[in-house]
Short mmCIF file of C-alpha atoms in Angstrom, two decimals:
data_model
loop_
_atom_site.label_atom_id
_atom_site.label_comp_id
_atom_site.label_asym_id
_atom_site.label_seq_id
_atom_site.Cartn_x
_atom_site.Cartn_y
_atom_site.Cartn_z
CA MET W 1 0.53 93.36 46.07
CA SER W 2 0.35 93.81 49.84
CA ASP W 3 -1.16 92.09 52.87
CA ILE W 4 -3.86 93.55 55.11
CA THR W 5 -1.27 95.64 56.98
CA GLY W 6 -0.03 97.27 53.80
CA ALA W 7 3.34 95.49 53.87
CA PRO W 8 4.52 94.26 50.44
CA LEU W 9 4.17 90.54 49.77
CA PRO W 10 7.15 88.53 48.52
CA PRO W 11 6.96 87.45 44.89
CA PRO W 12 5.11 84.15 44.41
CA THR W 13 7.19 81.06 43.94
CA ARG W 14 6.39 78.13 41.71
CA THR W 15 7.46 74.59 42.40
CA PRO W 16 8.62 73.00 39.15
CA LEU W 17 6.48 70.11 38.01
CA LEU W 18 8.37 66.85 37.81
CA PRO W 19 7.45 64.30 35.16
CA PRO W 20 5.62 61.24 36.43
CA THR W 21 7.84 58.28 37.10
CA ARG W 22 7.18 54.60 36.84
CA THR W 23 8.96 51.59 38.26
CA PRO W 24 11.83 50.83 35.86
CA LEU W 25 11.75 47.67 33.80
CA LEU W 26 13.11 44.75 35.76
CA PRO W 27 15.16 42.01 34.12
CA PRO W 28 13.15 38.89 33.31
CA THR W 29 13.66 35.76 35.36
CA ARG W 30 14.49 32.28 34.16
CA THR W 31 11.34 30.51 35.27
CA PRO W 32 10.09 27.67 33.03
CA LEU W 33 8.04 28.89 30.07
CA LEU W 34 4.61 27.68 29.03
CA PRO W 35 3.80 27.60 25.29
CA PRO W 36 2.76 30.94 23.70
CA THR W 37 -0.89 31.89 23.82
CA ARG W 38 -2.95 33.28 20.93
CA ALA W 39 -2.73 36.72 22.54
CA GLU W 40 1.06 36.49 22.59
CA TYR W 41 1.16 35.59 18.89
CA CYS W 42 -0.93 38.71 18.31
CA VAL W 43 1.56 40.77 20.32
CA ILE W 44 4.41 39.43 18.18
CA ALA W 45 2.48 40.16 14.97
CA CYS W 46 1.84 43.74 16.09
CA ALA W 47 5.46 44.23 17.18
CA GLU W 48 6.67 43.14 13.74
CA ALA W 49 4.91 46.16 12.22
CA TRP W 50 7.73 48.27 13.71
CA ARG W 51 10.67 45.96 12.96
CA ASP W 52 13.79 47.98 12.14
CA ALA W 53 11.61 51.06 11.67
CA GLY W 54 14.28 53.46 12.88
CA GLU W 55 13.55 56.72 14.65
CA ILE W 56 9.86 57.12 13.93
CA LEU W 57 6.92 57.73 16.21
CA ALA W 58 5.08 54.51 17.02
CA SER W 59 1.45 55.29 17.84
CA PRO W 60 -0.26 52.07 18.95
CA MET W 61 -3.97 52.37 19.70
CA GLY W 62 -5.15 49.53 21.86
CA LEU W 63 -3.80 47.17 24.45
CA ILE W 64 -2.08 44.49 22.38
CA PRO W 65 -0.59 46.99 19.89
CA SER W 66 0.83 48.93 22.85
CA ILE W 67 2.44 45.80 24.28
CA GLY W 68 3.77 45.02 20.79
CA ALA W 69 5.29 48.48 20.31
CA ARG W 70 7.00 48.33 23.72
CA LEU W 71 8.32 44.86 22.91
CA ALA W 72 9.71 46.12 19.58
CA ARG W 73 11.41 49.02 21.39
CA CYS W 74 12.97 46.63 23.91
CA THR W 75 14.28 44.26 21.24
CA PHE W 76 14.66 44.78 17.49
CA SER W 77 13.62 48.44 17.07
CA PRO W 78 15.50 50.36 19.81
CA ASP W 79 15.24 53.72 18.00
CA LEU W 80 11.44 53.83 18.11
CA LEU W 81 9.82 56.87 19.68
CA LEU W 82 6.93 55.85 21.89
CA THR W 83 4.18 58.27 22.86
CA ASP W 84 1.75 58.42 25.75
CA GLY W 85 -0.89 59.39 23.20
CA GLU W 86 -0.89 63.05 24.21
CA ALA W 87 2.21 65.21 24.56
CA LEU W 88 5.05 63.10 25.95
CA LEU W 89 7.63 60.70 24.56
CA VAL W 90 8.01 57.73 26.89
CA GLY W 91 10.31 54.78 27.34
CA PRO W 92 9.24 51.12 27.33
CA ASP W 93 8.48 51.40 31.06
CA CYS W 94 6.43 54.58 30.46
CA THR W 95 8.97 56.88 32.12
CA VAL W 96 9.05 60.27 30.42
CA GLU W 97 11.83 60.76 27.87
CA GLY W 98 10.76 64.08 26.36
CA TRP W 99 8.05 66.51 25.46
CA LEU W 100 6.29 66.25 22.11
CA PRO W 101 4.72 69.63 21.25
CA TYR W 102 1.63 69.44 19.09
CA ARG W 103 3.36 71.20 16.20
CA GLN W 104 6.17 68.66 16.28
CA HIS W 105 3.67 65.81 16.36
CA LEU W 106 2.05 67.24 13.22
CA ALA W 107 5.45 67.61 11.55
CA LEU W 108 6.23 63.95 12.22
CA ALA W 109 2.80 62.89 10.97
CA ALA W 110 2.86 65.00 7.80
CA GLY W 111 6.36 63.92 6.86
CA GLY W 112 5.90 60.15 7.00
CA ARG W 113 7.75 59.79 10.33
CA ARG W 114 4.92 58.04 12.16
CA HIS W 115 3.45 54.57 12.07
CA VAL W 116 0.06 54.31 13.71
CA MET W 117 -1.80 51.10 14.44
CA MET W 118 -5.50 51.88 14.61
CA GLY W 119 -8.65 49.86 15.04
CA ALA W 120 -11.45 49.37 12.53
CA SER W 121 -15.18 48.85 12.86
CA GLN W 122 -15.16 47.89 9.17
CA ILE W 123 -12.35 47.27 6.69
CA ASP W 124 -12.53 46.19 3.05
CA ARG W 125 -10.19 44.38 0.67
CA TYR W 126 -8.28 47.56 -0.24
CA GLY W 127 -7.82 48.66 3.36
CA ASN W 128 -10.53 51.32 3.45
CA GLN W 129 -11.44 51.66 7.12
CA ASN W 130 -14.62 52.84 8.83
CA ILE W 131 -14.87 53.99 12.44
CA SER W 132 -17.67 56.53 11.96
CA CYS W 133 -21.07 54.88 11.44
CA ILE W 134 -22.85 51.73 10.40
CA GLY W 135 -25.44 52.09 7.66
CA GLU W 136 -26.27 54.96 5.35
CA TRP W 137 -24.32 58.09 6.33
CA ALA W 138 -27.36 60.37 6.17
CA ARG W 139 -29.32 58.10 8.52
CA PRO W 140 -26.98 55.58 10.15
CA ALA W 141 -28.21 52.60 12.12
CA ARG W 142 -25.37 53.14 14.59
CA GLN W 143 -23.12 56.10 15.33
CA LEU W 144 -19.51 55.25 16.21
CA LEU W 145 -16.40 57.33 17.00
CA GLY W 146 -16.50 59.64 14.01
CA VAL W 147 -13.86 60.12 11.34
CA ARG W 148 -11.32 61.55 13.81
CA GLY W 149 -7.80 61.75 12.32
CA ALA W 150 -8.07 58.66 10.11
CA PRO W 151 -7.89 60.39 6.68
CA VAL W 152 -4.78 62.39 7.61
CA ASN W 153 -3.17 59.39 9.31
CA THR W 154 -3.60 57.12 6.33
CA LEU W 155 -2.54 59.64 3.67
CA ASN W 156 0.50 60.98 5.48
CA HIS W 157 2.31 58.05 7.09
CA ALA W 158 2.39 54.30 7.50
CA THR W 159 -0.76 52.78 8.96
CA SER W 160 -1.59 49.34 10.26
CA TYR W 161 -4.75 47.97 11.87
CA TRP W 162 -5.46 45.79 14.88
CA ILE W 163 -8.78 43.91 14.85
CA PRO W 164 -9.07 41.39 17.67
CA LYS W 165 -12.40 39.82 16.56
CA HIS W 166 -12.18 38.77 12.95
CA SER W 167 -15.68 38.50 11.47
CA ARG W 168 -17.72 39.25 8.34
CA ARG W 169 -19.21 42.26 10.14
CA VAL W 170 -15.74 43.83 10.26
CA PHE W 171 -14.03 42.45 7.12
CA VAL W 172 -16.72 43.67 4.73
CA GLU W 173 -17.16 43.86 0.96
CA LYS W 174 -17.60 47.63 1.14
CA VAL W 175 -17.29 49.96 4.12
CA ASP W 176 -20.33 52.11 4.92
CA MET W 177 -18.12 55.20 5.17
CA VAL W 178 -14.46 55.72 4.27
CA CYS W 179 -12.49 57.12 7.20
CA GLY W 180 -9.04 55.56 6.72
CA VAL W 181 -8.07 55.75 3.04
CA GLY W 182 -7.44 52.47 1.24
CA ASN W 183 -5.11 51.62 -1.61
CA ASP W 184 -7.77 52.17 -4.27
CA ARG W 185 -8.40 55.76 -3.12
CA ALA W 186 -4.98 57.08 -2.09
CA GLY W 187 -4.34 58.84 -5.42
CA GLY W 188 -0.55 58.69 -5.21
CA ALA W 189 -0.23 60.32 -1.79
CA PRO W 190 3.56 60.22 -1.19
CA PHE W 191 3.53 58.75 2.33
CA HIS W 192 0.45 56.53 2.04
CA HIS W 193 1.43 53.02 3.09
CA LEU W 194 -0.84 50.32 4.51
CA ALA W 195 1.63 48.02 6.23
CA ARG W 196 -0.41 45.21 7.79
CA VAL W 197 -3.66 44.16 9.40
CA VAL W 198 -3.42 41.96 12.47
CA SER W 199 -6.50 40.11 13.66
CA GLY W 200 -7.19 37.39 16.17
CA LEU W 201 -6.85 34.87 13.34
CA GLY W 202 -3.80 36.01 11.42
CA VAL W 203 -1.77 38.69 9.69
CA PHE W 204 -2.68 40.33 6.40
CA ASP W 205 -0.82 42.58 3.99
CA PHE W 206 -1.45 44.15 0.58
CA ALA W 207 1.33 42.48 -1.43
CA THR W 208 -0.82 41.77 -4.48
CA PRO W 209 -0.83 43.29 -8.01
CA ASP W 210 -3.92 45.39 -7.27
CA ARG W 211 -2.83 46.03 -3.64
CA SER W 212 -5.82 44.18 -2.23
CA MET W 213 -5.64 42.25 1.04
CA ARG W 214 -3.64 39.06 1.24
CA LEU W 215 -3.37 36.47 3.98
CA ALA W 216 0.27 36.70 5.06
CA SER W 217 0.30 34.33 8.04
CA LEU W 218 -2.00 32.30 10.23
CA HIS W 219 -1.78 32.24 13.98
CA PRO W 220 -1.07 28.64 15.11
CA GLY W 221 -4.28 26.64 15.47
CA VAL W 222 -6.13 28.62 12.77
CA ALA W 223 -7.02 27.15 9.36
CA VAL W 224 -7.25 29.02 6.05
CA GLU W 225 -10.90 28.05 5.67
CA GLU W 226 -11.70 29.58 9.06
CA VAL W 227 -10.30 32.89 7.86
CA ARG W 228 -12.19 32.68 4.56
CA GLN W 229 -15.47 32.00 6.35
CA ALA W 230 -14.92 35.02 8.60
CA THR W 231 -14.18 37.39 5.69
CA ALA W 232 -16.95 38.88 3.51
CA PHE W 233 -14.75 39.52 0.46
CA PRO W 234 -12.54 37.24 -1.66
CA LEU W 235 -9.19 37.17 0.08
CA ALA W 236 -5.90 36.58 -1.73
CA VAL W 237 -4.41 33.40 -0.28
CA PRO W 238 -0.97 32.05 -1.30
CA ASP W 239 -0.56 28.36 -2.07
CA GLU W 240 1.35 27.97 1.17
CA VAL W 241 0.52 30.18 4.14
CA PRO W 242 3.11 30.31 6.93
CA TYR W 243 2.28 30.54 10.60
CA THR W 244 2.94 33.71 12.54
CA ARG W 245 6.44 33.37 13.92
CA ASP W 246 6.95 32.03 17.43
CA PRO W 247 8.10 34.47 20.09
CA THR W 248 11.61 33.82 21.33
CA ALA W 249 12.13 32.80 24.94
CA ALA W 250 13.51 36.28 25.66
CA GLU W 251 10.46 37.94 24.09
CA LEU W 252 8.06 35.73 26.06
CA ARG W 253 9.81 36.62 29.32
CA LEU W 254 9.64 40.33 28.48
CA ILE W 255 5.93 40.11 27.65
CA ARG W 256 4.98 38.02 30.69
CA GLU W 257 7.31 39.33 33.37
CA VAL W 258 8.21 42.88 32.40
CA ILE W 259 5.78 44.55 29.97
CA ASP W 260 2.48 42.88 30.87
CA PRO W 261 2.88 40.82 34.07
CA ALA W 262 -0.86 41.21 34.85
CA ASP W 263 -1.68 39.36 31.61
CA THR W 264 -4.08 42.06 30.43
CA ARG W 265 -3.47 40.83 26.86
CA SER W 266 -5.58 37.72 27.49
CA ARG W 267 -8.63 39.88 28.17
CA GLU W 268 -8.51 41.04 24.55
CA VAL W 269 -7.70 37.72 22.87
CA ALA W 270 -8.40 34.45 24.61
CA GLY W 271 -6.81 31.10 23.95
#
């Protein structure tokens, strides 16, 4: 190429793109601590989904699951790989640690090396999840997100769910459309594993003979009957239901002063 005088132009130069940087995590202070809030119990319950998970990709979808995954990475699951949701691996402070090509993401997902925590517009006793539509599929009363990647997620790696508002409209007898595959439909898929469901009322697992949903713990201040009334199917309930564990002082300081100092968690779960 040449300029208007005919003289050759120098070859173009490209300035390398630097990854975005964030302010590094600061050490927590030693200010007096108030008692944990309901939102903070939910953070702890979500974090526990990744306890001692090893080097797998944690894919939290939603605010409180994201805080929980970062807390797990900072404490009891230091080998977790955190993603920005697109193409980068990030640290607990969201600084870039590496590039995650799409093909590598699929390899992790297809080989059971991912644990996603998704939401649910409906979920039933076997963990079938619906995020697509409400009502008859051919003529739904309400169109939602669509199936998205839910079938592949649930069949190929560990899956948990975060449902902030526990109600009979969400915890239903039968989902209107199966998006995430439940335990009664998995058909022996080798990496299918429904780990837990965390709601604003408690934690649920599938540790029953028929792999239906069981109440695993109550958040402090919640009664078993409150959970039963908010659930449209018969829920397995042990004779003694523990409370969701308390956050340690160190975990509370990390949540409040380092990971979520703006207290965005309380916008999702009050109390």
